[in-house]
Short mmCIF file of C-alpha atoms and ligand atoms in Angstrom, two decimals:
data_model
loop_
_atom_site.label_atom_id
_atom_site.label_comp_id
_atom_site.label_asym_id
_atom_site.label_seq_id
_atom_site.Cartn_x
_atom_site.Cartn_y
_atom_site.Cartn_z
CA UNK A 1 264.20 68.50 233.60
CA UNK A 2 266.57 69.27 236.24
CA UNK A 3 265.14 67.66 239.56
CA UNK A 4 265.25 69.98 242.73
CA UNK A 5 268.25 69.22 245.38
CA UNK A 6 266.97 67.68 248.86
CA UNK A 7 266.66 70.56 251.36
CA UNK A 8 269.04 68.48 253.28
CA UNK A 9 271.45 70.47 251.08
CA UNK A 10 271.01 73.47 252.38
CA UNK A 11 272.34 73.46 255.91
CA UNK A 12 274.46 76.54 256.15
CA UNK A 13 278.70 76.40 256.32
CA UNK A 14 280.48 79.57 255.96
CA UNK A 15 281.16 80.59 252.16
CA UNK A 16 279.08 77.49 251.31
CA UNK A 17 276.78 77.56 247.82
CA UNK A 18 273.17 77.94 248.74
CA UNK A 19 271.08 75.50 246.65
CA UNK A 20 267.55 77.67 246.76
CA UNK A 21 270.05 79.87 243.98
CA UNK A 22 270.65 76.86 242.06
CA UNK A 23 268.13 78.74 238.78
CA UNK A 24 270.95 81.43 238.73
CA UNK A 25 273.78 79.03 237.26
CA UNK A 26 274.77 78.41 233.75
CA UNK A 27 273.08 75.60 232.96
CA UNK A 28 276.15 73.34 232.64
CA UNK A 29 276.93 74.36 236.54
CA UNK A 30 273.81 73.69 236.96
CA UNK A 31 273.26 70.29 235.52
CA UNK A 32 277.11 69.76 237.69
CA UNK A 33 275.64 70.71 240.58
CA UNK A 34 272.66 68.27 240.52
CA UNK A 35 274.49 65.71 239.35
CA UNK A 36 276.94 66.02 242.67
CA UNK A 37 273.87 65.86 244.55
CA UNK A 38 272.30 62.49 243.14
CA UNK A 39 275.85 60.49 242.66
CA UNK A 40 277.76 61.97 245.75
CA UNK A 41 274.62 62.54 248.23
CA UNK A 42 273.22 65.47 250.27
CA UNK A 43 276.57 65.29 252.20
CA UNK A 44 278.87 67.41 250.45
CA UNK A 45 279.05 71.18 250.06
CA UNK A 46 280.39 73.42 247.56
CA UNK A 47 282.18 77.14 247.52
CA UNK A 48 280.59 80.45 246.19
CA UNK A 49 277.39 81.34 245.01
CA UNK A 50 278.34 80.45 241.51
CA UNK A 51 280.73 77.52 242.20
CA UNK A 52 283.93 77.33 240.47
CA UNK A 53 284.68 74.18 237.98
CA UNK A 54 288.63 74.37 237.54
CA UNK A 55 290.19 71.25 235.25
CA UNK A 56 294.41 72.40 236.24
CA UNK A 57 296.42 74.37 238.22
CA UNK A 58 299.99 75.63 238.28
CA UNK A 59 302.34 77.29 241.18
CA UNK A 60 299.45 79.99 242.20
CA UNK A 61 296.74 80.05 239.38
CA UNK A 62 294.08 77.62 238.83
CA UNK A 63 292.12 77.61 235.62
CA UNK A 64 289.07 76.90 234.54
CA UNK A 65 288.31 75.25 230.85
CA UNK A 66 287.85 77.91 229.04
CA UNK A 67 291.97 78.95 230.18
CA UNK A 68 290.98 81.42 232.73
CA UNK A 69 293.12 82.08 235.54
CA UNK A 70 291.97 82.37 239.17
CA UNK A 71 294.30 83.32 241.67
CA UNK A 72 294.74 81.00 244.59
CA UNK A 73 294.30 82.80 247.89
CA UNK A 74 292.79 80.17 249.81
CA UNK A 75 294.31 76.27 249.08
CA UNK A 76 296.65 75.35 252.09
CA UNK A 77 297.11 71.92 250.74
CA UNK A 78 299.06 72.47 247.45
CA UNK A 79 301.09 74.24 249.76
CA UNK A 80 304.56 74.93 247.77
CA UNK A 81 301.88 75.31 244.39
CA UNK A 82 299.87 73.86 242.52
CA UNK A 83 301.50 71.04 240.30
CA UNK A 84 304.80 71.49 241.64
CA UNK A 85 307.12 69.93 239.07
CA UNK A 86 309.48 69.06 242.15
CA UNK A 87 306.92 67.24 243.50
CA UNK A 88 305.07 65.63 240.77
CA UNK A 89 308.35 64.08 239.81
CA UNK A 90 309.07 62.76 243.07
CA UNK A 91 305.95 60.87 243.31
CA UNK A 92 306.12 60.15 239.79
CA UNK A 93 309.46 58.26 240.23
CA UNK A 94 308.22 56.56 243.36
CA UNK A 95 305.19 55.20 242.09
CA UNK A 96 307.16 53.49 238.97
CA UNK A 97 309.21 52.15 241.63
CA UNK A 98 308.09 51.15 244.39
CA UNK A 99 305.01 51.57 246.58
CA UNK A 100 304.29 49.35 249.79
CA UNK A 101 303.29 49.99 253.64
CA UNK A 102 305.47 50.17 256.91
CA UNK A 103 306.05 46.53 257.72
CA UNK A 104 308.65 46.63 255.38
CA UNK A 105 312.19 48.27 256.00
CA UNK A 106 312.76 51.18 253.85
CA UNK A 107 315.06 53.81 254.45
CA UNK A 108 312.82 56.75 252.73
CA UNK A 109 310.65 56.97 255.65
CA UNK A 110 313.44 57.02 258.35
CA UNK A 111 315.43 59.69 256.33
CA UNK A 112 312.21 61.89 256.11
CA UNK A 113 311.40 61.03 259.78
CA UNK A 114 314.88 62.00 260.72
CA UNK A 115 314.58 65.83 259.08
CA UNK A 116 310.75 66.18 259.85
CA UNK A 117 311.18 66.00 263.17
CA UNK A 118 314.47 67.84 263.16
CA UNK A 119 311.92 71.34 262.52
CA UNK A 120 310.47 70.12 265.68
CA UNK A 121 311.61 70.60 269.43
CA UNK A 122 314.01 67.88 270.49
CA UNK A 123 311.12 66.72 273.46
CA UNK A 124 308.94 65.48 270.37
CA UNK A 125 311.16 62.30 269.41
CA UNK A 126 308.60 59.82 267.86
CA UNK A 127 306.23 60.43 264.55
CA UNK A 128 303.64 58.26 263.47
CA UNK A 129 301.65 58.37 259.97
CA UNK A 130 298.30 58.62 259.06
CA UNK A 131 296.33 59.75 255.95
CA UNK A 132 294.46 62.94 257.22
CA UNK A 133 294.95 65.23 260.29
CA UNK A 134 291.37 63.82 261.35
CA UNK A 135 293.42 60.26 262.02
CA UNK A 136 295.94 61.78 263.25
CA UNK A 137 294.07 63.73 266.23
CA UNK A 138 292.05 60.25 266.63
CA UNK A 139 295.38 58.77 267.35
CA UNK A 140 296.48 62.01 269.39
CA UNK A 141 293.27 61.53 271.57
CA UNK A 142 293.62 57.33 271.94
CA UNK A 143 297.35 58.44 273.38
CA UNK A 144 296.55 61.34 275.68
CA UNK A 145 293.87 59.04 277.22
CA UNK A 146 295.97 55.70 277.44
CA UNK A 147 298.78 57.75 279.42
CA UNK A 148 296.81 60.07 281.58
CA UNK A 149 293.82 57.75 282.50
CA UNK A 150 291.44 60.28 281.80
CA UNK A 151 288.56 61.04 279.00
CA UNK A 152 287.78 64.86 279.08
CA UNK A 153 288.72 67.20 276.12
CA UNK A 154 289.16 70.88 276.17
CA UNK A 155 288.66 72.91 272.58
CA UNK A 156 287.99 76.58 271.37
CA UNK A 157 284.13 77.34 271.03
CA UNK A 158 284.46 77.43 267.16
CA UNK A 159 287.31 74.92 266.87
CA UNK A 160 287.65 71.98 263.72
CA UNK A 161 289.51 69.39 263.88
CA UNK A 162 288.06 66.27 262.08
CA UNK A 163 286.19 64.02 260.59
CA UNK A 164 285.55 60.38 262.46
CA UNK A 165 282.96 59.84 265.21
CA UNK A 166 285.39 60.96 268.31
CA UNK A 167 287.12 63.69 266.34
CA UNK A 168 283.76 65.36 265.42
CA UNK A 169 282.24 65.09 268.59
CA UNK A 170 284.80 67.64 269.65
CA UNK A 171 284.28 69.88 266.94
CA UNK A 172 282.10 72.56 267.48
CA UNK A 173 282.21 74.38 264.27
CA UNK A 174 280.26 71.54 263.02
CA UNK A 175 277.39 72.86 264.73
CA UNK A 176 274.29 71.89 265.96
CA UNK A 177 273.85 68.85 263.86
CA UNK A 178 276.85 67.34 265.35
CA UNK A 179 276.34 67.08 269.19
CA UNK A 180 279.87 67.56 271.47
CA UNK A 181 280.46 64.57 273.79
CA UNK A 182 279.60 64.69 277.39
CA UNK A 183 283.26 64.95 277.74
CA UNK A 184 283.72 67.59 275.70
CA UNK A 185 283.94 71.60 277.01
CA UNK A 186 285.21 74.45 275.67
CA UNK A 187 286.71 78.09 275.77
CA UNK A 188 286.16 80.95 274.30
CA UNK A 189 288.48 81.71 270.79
CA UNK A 190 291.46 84.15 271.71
CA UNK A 191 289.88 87.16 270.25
CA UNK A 192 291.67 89.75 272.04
CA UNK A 193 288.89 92.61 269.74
CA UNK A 194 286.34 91.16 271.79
CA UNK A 195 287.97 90.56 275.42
CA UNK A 196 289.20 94.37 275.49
CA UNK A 197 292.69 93.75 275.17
CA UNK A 198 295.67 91.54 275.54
CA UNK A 199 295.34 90.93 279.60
CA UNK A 200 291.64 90.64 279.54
CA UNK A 201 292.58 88.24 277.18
CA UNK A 202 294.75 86.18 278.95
CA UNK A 203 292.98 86.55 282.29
CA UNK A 204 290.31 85.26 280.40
CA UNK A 205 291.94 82.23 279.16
CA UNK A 206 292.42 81.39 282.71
CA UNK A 207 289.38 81.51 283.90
CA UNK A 208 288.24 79.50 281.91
CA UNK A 209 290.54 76.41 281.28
CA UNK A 210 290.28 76.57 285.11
CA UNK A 211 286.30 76.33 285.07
CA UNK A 212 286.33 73.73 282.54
CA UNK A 213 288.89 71.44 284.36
CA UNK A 214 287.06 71.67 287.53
CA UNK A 215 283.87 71.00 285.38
CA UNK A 216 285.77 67.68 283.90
CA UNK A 217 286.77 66.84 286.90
CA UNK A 218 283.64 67.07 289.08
CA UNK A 219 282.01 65.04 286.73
CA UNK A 220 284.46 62.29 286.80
CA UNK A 221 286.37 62.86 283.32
CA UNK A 222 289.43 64.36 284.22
CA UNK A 223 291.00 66.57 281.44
CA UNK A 224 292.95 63.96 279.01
CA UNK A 225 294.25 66.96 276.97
CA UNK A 226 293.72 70.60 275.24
CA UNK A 227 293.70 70.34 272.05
CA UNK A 228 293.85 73.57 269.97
CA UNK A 229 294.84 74.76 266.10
CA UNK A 230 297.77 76.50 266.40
CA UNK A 231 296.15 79.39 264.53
CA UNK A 232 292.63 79.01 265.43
CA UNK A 233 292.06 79.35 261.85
CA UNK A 234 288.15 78.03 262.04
CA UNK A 235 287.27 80.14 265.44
CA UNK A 236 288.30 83.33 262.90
CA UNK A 237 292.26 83.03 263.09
CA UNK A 238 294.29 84.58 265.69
CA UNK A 239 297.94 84.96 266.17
CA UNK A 240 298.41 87.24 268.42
CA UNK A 241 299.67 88.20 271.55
CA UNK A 242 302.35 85.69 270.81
CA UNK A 243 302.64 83.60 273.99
CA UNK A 244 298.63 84.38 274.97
CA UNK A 245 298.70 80.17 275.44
CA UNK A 246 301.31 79.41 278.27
CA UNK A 247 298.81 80.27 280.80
CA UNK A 248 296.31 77.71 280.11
CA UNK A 249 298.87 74.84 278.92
CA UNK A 250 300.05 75.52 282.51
CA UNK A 251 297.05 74.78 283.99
CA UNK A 252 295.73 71.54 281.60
CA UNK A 253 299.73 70.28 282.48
CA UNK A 254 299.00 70.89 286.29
CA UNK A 255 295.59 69.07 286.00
CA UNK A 256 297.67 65.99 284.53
CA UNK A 257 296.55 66.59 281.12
CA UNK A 258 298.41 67.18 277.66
CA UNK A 259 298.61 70.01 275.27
CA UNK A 260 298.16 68.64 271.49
CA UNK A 261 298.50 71.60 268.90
CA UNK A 262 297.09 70.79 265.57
CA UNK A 263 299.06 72.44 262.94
CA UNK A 264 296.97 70.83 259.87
CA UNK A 265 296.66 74.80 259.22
CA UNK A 266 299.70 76.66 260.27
CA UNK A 267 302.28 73.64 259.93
CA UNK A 268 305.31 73.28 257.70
CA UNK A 269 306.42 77.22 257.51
CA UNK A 270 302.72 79.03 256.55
CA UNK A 271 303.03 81.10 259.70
CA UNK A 272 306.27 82.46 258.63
CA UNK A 273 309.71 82.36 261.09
CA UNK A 274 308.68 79.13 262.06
CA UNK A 275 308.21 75.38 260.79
CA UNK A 276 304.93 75.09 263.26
CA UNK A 277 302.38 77.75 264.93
CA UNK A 278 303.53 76.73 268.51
CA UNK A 279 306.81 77.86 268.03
CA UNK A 280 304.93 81.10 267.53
CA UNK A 281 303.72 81.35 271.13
CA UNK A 282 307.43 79.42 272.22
CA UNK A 283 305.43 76.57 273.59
CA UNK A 284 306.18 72.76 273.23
CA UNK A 285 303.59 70.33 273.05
CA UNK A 286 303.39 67.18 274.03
CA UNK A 287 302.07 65.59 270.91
CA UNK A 288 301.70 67.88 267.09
CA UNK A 289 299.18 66.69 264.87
CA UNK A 290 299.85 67.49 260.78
CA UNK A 291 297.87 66.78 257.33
CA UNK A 292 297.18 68.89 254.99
CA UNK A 293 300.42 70.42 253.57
CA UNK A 294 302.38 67.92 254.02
CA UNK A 295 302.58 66.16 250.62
CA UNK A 296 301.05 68.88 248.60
CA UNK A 297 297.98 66.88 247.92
CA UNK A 298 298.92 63.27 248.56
CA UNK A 299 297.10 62.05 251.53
CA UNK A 300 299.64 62.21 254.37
CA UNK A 301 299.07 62.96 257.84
CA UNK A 302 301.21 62.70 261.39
CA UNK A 303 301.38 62.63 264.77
CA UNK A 304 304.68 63.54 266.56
CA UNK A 305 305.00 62.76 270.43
CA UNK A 306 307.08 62.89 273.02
CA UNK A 307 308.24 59.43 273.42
CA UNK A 308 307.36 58.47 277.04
CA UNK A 309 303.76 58.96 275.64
CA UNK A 310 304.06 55.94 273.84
CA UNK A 311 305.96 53.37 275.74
CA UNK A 312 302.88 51.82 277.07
CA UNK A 313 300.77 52.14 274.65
CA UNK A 314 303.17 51.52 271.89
CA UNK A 315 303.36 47.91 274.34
CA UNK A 316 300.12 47.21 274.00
CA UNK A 317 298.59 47.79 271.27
CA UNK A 318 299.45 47.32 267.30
CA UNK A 319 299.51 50.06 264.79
CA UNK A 320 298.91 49.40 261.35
CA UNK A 321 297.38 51.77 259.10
CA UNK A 322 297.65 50.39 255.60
CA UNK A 323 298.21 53.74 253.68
CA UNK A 324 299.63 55.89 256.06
CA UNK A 325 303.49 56.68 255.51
CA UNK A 326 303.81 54.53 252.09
CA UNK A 327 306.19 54.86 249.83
CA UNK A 328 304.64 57.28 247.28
CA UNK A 329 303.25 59.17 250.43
CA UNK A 330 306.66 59.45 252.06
CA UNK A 331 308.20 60.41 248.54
CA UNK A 332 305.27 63.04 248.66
CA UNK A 333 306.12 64.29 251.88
CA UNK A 334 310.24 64.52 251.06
CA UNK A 335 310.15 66.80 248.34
CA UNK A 336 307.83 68.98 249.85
CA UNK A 337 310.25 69.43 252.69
CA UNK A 338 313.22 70.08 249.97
CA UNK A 339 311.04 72.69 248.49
CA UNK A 340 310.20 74.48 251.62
CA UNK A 341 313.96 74.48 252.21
CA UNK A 342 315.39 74.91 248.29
CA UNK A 343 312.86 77.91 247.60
CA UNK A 344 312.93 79.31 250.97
CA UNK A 345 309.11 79.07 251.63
CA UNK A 346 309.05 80.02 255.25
CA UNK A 347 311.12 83.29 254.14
CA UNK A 348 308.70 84.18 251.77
CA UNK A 349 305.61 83.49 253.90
CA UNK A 350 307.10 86.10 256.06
CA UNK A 351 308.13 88.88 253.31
CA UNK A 352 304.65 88.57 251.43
CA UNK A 353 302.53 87.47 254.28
CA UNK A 354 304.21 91.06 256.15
CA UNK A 355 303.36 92.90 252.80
CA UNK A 356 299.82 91.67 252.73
CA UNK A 357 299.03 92.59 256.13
CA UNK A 358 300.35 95.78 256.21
CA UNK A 359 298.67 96.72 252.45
CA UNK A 360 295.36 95.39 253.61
CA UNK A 361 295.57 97.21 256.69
CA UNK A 362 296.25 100.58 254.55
CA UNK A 363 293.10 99.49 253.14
CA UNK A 364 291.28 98.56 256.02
CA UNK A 365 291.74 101.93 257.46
CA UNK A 366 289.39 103.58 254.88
CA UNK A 367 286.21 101.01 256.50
CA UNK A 368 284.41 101.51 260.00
CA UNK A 369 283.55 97.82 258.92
CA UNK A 370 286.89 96.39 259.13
CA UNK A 371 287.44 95.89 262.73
CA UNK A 372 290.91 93.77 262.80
CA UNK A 373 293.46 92.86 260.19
CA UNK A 374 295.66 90.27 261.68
CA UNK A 375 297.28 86.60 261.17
CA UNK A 376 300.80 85.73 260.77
CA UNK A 377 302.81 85.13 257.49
CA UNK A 378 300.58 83.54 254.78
CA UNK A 379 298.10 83.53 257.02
CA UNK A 380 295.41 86.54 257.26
CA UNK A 381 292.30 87.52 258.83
CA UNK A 382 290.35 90.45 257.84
CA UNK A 383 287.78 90.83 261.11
CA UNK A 384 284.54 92.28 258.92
CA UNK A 385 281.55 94.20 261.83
CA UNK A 386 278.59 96.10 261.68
CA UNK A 387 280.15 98.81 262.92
CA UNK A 388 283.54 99.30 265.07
CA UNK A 389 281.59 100.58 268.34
CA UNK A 390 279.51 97.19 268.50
CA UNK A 391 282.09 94.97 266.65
CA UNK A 392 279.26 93.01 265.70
CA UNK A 393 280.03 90.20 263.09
CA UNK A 394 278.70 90.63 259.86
CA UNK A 395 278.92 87.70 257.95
CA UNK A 396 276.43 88.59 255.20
CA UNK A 397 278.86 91.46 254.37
CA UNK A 398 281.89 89.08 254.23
CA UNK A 399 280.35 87.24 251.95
CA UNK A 400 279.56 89.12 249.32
CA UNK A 401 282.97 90.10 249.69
CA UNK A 402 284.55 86.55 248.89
CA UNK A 403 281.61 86.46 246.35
CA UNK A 404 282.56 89.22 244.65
CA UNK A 405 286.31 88.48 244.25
CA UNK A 406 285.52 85.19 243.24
CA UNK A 407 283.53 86.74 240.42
CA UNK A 408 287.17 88.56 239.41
CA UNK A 409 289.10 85.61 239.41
CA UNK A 410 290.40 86.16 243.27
CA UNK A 411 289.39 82.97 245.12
CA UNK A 412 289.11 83.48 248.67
CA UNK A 413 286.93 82.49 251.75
CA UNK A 414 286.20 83.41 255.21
CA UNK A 415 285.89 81.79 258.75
CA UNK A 416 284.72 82.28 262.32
CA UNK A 417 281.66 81.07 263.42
CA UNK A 418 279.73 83.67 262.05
CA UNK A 419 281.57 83.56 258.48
CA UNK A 420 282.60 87.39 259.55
CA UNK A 421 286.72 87.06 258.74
CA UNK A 422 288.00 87.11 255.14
CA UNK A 423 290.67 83.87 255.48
CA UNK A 424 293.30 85.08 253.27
CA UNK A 425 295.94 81.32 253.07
CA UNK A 426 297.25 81.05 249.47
CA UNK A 427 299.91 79.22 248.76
CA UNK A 428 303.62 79.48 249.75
CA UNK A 429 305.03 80.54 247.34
CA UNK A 430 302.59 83.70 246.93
CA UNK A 431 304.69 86.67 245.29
CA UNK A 432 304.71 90.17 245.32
CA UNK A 433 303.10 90.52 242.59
CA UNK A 434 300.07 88.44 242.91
CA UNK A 435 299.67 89.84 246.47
CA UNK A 436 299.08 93.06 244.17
CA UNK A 437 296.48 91.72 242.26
CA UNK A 438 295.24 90.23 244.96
CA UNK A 439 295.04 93.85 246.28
CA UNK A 440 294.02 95.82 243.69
CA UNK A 441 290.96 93.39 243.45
CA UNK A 442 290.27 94.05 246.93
CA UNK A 443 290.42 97.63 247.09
CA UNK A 444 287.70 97.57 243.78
CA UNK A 445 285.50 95.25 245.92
CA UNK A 446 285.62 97.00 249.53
CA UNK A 447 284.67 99.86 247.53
CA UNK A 448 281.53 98.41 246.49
CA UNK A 449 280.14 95.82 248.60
CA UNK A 450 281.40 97.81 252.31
CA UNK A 451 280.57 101.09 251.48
C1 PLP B 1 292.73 72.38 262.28
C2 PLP B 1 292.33 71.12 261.56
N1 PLP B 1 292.54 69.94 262.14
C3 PLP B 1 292.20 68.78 261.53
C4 PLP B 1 291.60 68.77 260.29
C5 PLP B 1 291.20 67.47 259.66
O1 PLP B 1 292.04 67.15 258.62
P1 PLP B 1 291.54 66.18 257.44
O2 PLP B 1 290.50 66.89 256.64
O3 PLP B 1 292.80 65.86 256.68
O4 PLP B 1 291.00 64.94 258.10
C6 PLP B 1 291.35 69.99 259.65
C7 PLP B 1 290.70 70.02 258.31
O5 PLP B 1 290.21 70.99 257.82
C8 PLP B 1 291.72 71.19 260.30
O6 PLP B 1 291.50 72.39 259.72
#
């Protein structure tokens, strides 16, 4: 007999299987499904309402074991494809080689050190690894407090940005289970829909970084830094008005705090144009945070810094993370940079991410319950309301719309915190063509689940 999961299970995250529907599952997904829960916990959380088992995947497609394609429209971190051969030789050829930490010499990790941060500005003159982008905005934080001598942290309302105990206490899309810090405040996501236009936007902004400095300050923090995704992809993604940032980085710099931009989401080309998101807006921070594309699905991370940042700290205290920047991870990280350059990745996040906007736009036209379609390159956010008087979030309708493509092969998801935007990220080298059958499954499923 299949034993019920804890009701632990069941705390909501956007697009996230609902375990009270567990009787509706084959019963090999089902049996799956429990067994996740008594080996792995009540922790983790799966997609769809009839989650997905997939045993490969290659360039775009995934497949399940029966040889069914999906197409990928969602996985950032096989970023130039699943299975890249590129890729899986590199770190094939490594690992039969050689694979040790950073107190060694090896000229791998200077050479890719050299080139990644060549895409950055010349300000940001020192990287340092780490496995995930949560370690790497730990070590972020630990720097902007050790220079400025303060403790306060400004985010956006519904803002991610990791895992560990002082990451996720300034993580609000947690929610309620995971309490902010008393250090901790935040703004409100850059959704010009909602703030009635691009200079009620920005006024906005203003406001209130200002309130929420004065708020740090009066109650002895200081503001150590603002730390923000460079595409606010889990407040509901937002690109636009390029620029809509200087404002407040103005007013965090004249506060003595520092502007980190996390480009775990937007970094290494996705936004199209550009290597990073910031670049986007024509800003440069004072330390970039990176993860998930960066070795395709090895565990890499980084944190890249303008050097004076670390003089002191660099003095005084040791850094030594055993994985982070090894061989195989470095080797990882190298071809994924030669295949962003060799296949011109950031060209065609711009052609197809362009195409995909403007053809789900056509689309969107046809709904009063598509609101906003916006994003930059392979990045795109379909903004999904009641209605387009209220522009009322309607998450419920979203998701039967990710549910439903998922049941035609199309995996997708959505963000925001009301799970209300369709969070359209597939891979870089998305083509033409499976934009269109990316499409064409869309325009069957609008039909049915938004009208
Ligand atoms: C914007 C952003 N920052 C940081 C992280 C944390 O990265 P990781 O899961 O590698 O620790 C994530 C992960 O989803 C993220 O989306």
């Amino acid at each position: 007999m299949i034993k019920p999961l804890s009701p632990k299970a069941s705390e909501p995250m956007v697009n996230g299987f609902d375990p009270s529907h567990i009787d509706e599952l084959s019963p090999r997904t089902r049996q799956q499904v429990v067994d996740r829960e008594r080996l792995l916990g009540p922790g983790y959380r799966l997609f769809y309402n009839d989650p997905v088992e997939i045993v490969r995947g290659a360039g775009t497609l995934l497949y399940d074991a029966d040889g069914n394609d999906y197409l990928d429209v969602y996985n950032n971190v096989t970023s130039v494809g699943h299975c890249h051969p590129y890729v899986v030789e590199a770190i094939h050829r490594q690992l039969s080689t050689l694979n040790t930490n950073t107190r060694y010499i090896q000229q791998s990790i200077l050479s890719y050190s050299e080139q990644f941060l060549g895409t950055m500005p010349a300000d940001l003159g020192h990287v340092m690894f780490t496995c995930t982008g949560s370690e790497a905005n730990d070590l972020a934080m630990r720097v902007a407090r050790y220079y400025t001598g303060n403790q306060g942290i400004i985010v956006t309302s519904g803002a991610y940005h990791g895992l560990t105990a002082d990451v996720s206490a300034f993580s609000p899309s947690l929610g309620i289970g995971v309490p902010l810090g008393p250090h901790v405040r935040t703004i409100s996501a850059p959704d010009r829909l909602r703030h009635g236009g691009d200079e009620d936007l920005i006024d906005s902004l203003r406001r209130q970084i200002r309130e929420a400095i004065s708020d740090l300050e009066r109650h002895g923090f200081g503001v150590a830094a603002f730390i923000a995704d460079m595409i606010f992809s889990s407040d509901g993604i937002y690109a636009d008005p390029a620029g809509f940032l200087q404002p407040v980085i103005e007013e965090v710099h004249n506060a003595g705090g520092l502007f980190i931009a996390d480009e775990v989401q937007p970094g290494f080309g996705r936004t199209g144009q550009h290597w990073w998101g910031f670049q986007r807006h024509g800003l440069v921070p004072d330390i970039v945070t990176t993860g998930k594309p960066m070795g395709n699905g090895i565990p890499i991370a980084a944190a890249a810094f303008r050097p004076e940042l670390l003089v002191e700290f660099g003095r005084n205290i040791r850094y030594f993370n055993t994985f982070g920047g090894n061989s195989v991870s470095i080797a990882a990280a190298q071809a994924v940079l030669d295949v962003i350059n060799d296949e011109d990745l950031i060209g065609n996040a711009d052609n197809v991410g362009n195409y995909l906007k403007s053809e789900i736009s056509t689309l969107a036209d046809n709904y009063e319950q598509i609101a906003e379609v916006r994003g930059a390159g392979l990045f795109v956010g379909v903004d999904i309301v009641t209605d387009r008087d209220s522009n009322t979030p309607d998450g419920e309708a979203t998701l039967r719309v990710v549910n439903h493509m998922r049941r035609r092969r199309v995996l997708i998801s959505a963000s925001g915190p009301r799970g209300s935007v369709l969070k359209v990220r597939p891979p870089l080298p998305f083509s033409i063509g499976d934009a269109d059958r990316m499409l064409e499954n869309l325009a069957v499923v609008l039909a049915e689940e938004l009208h």
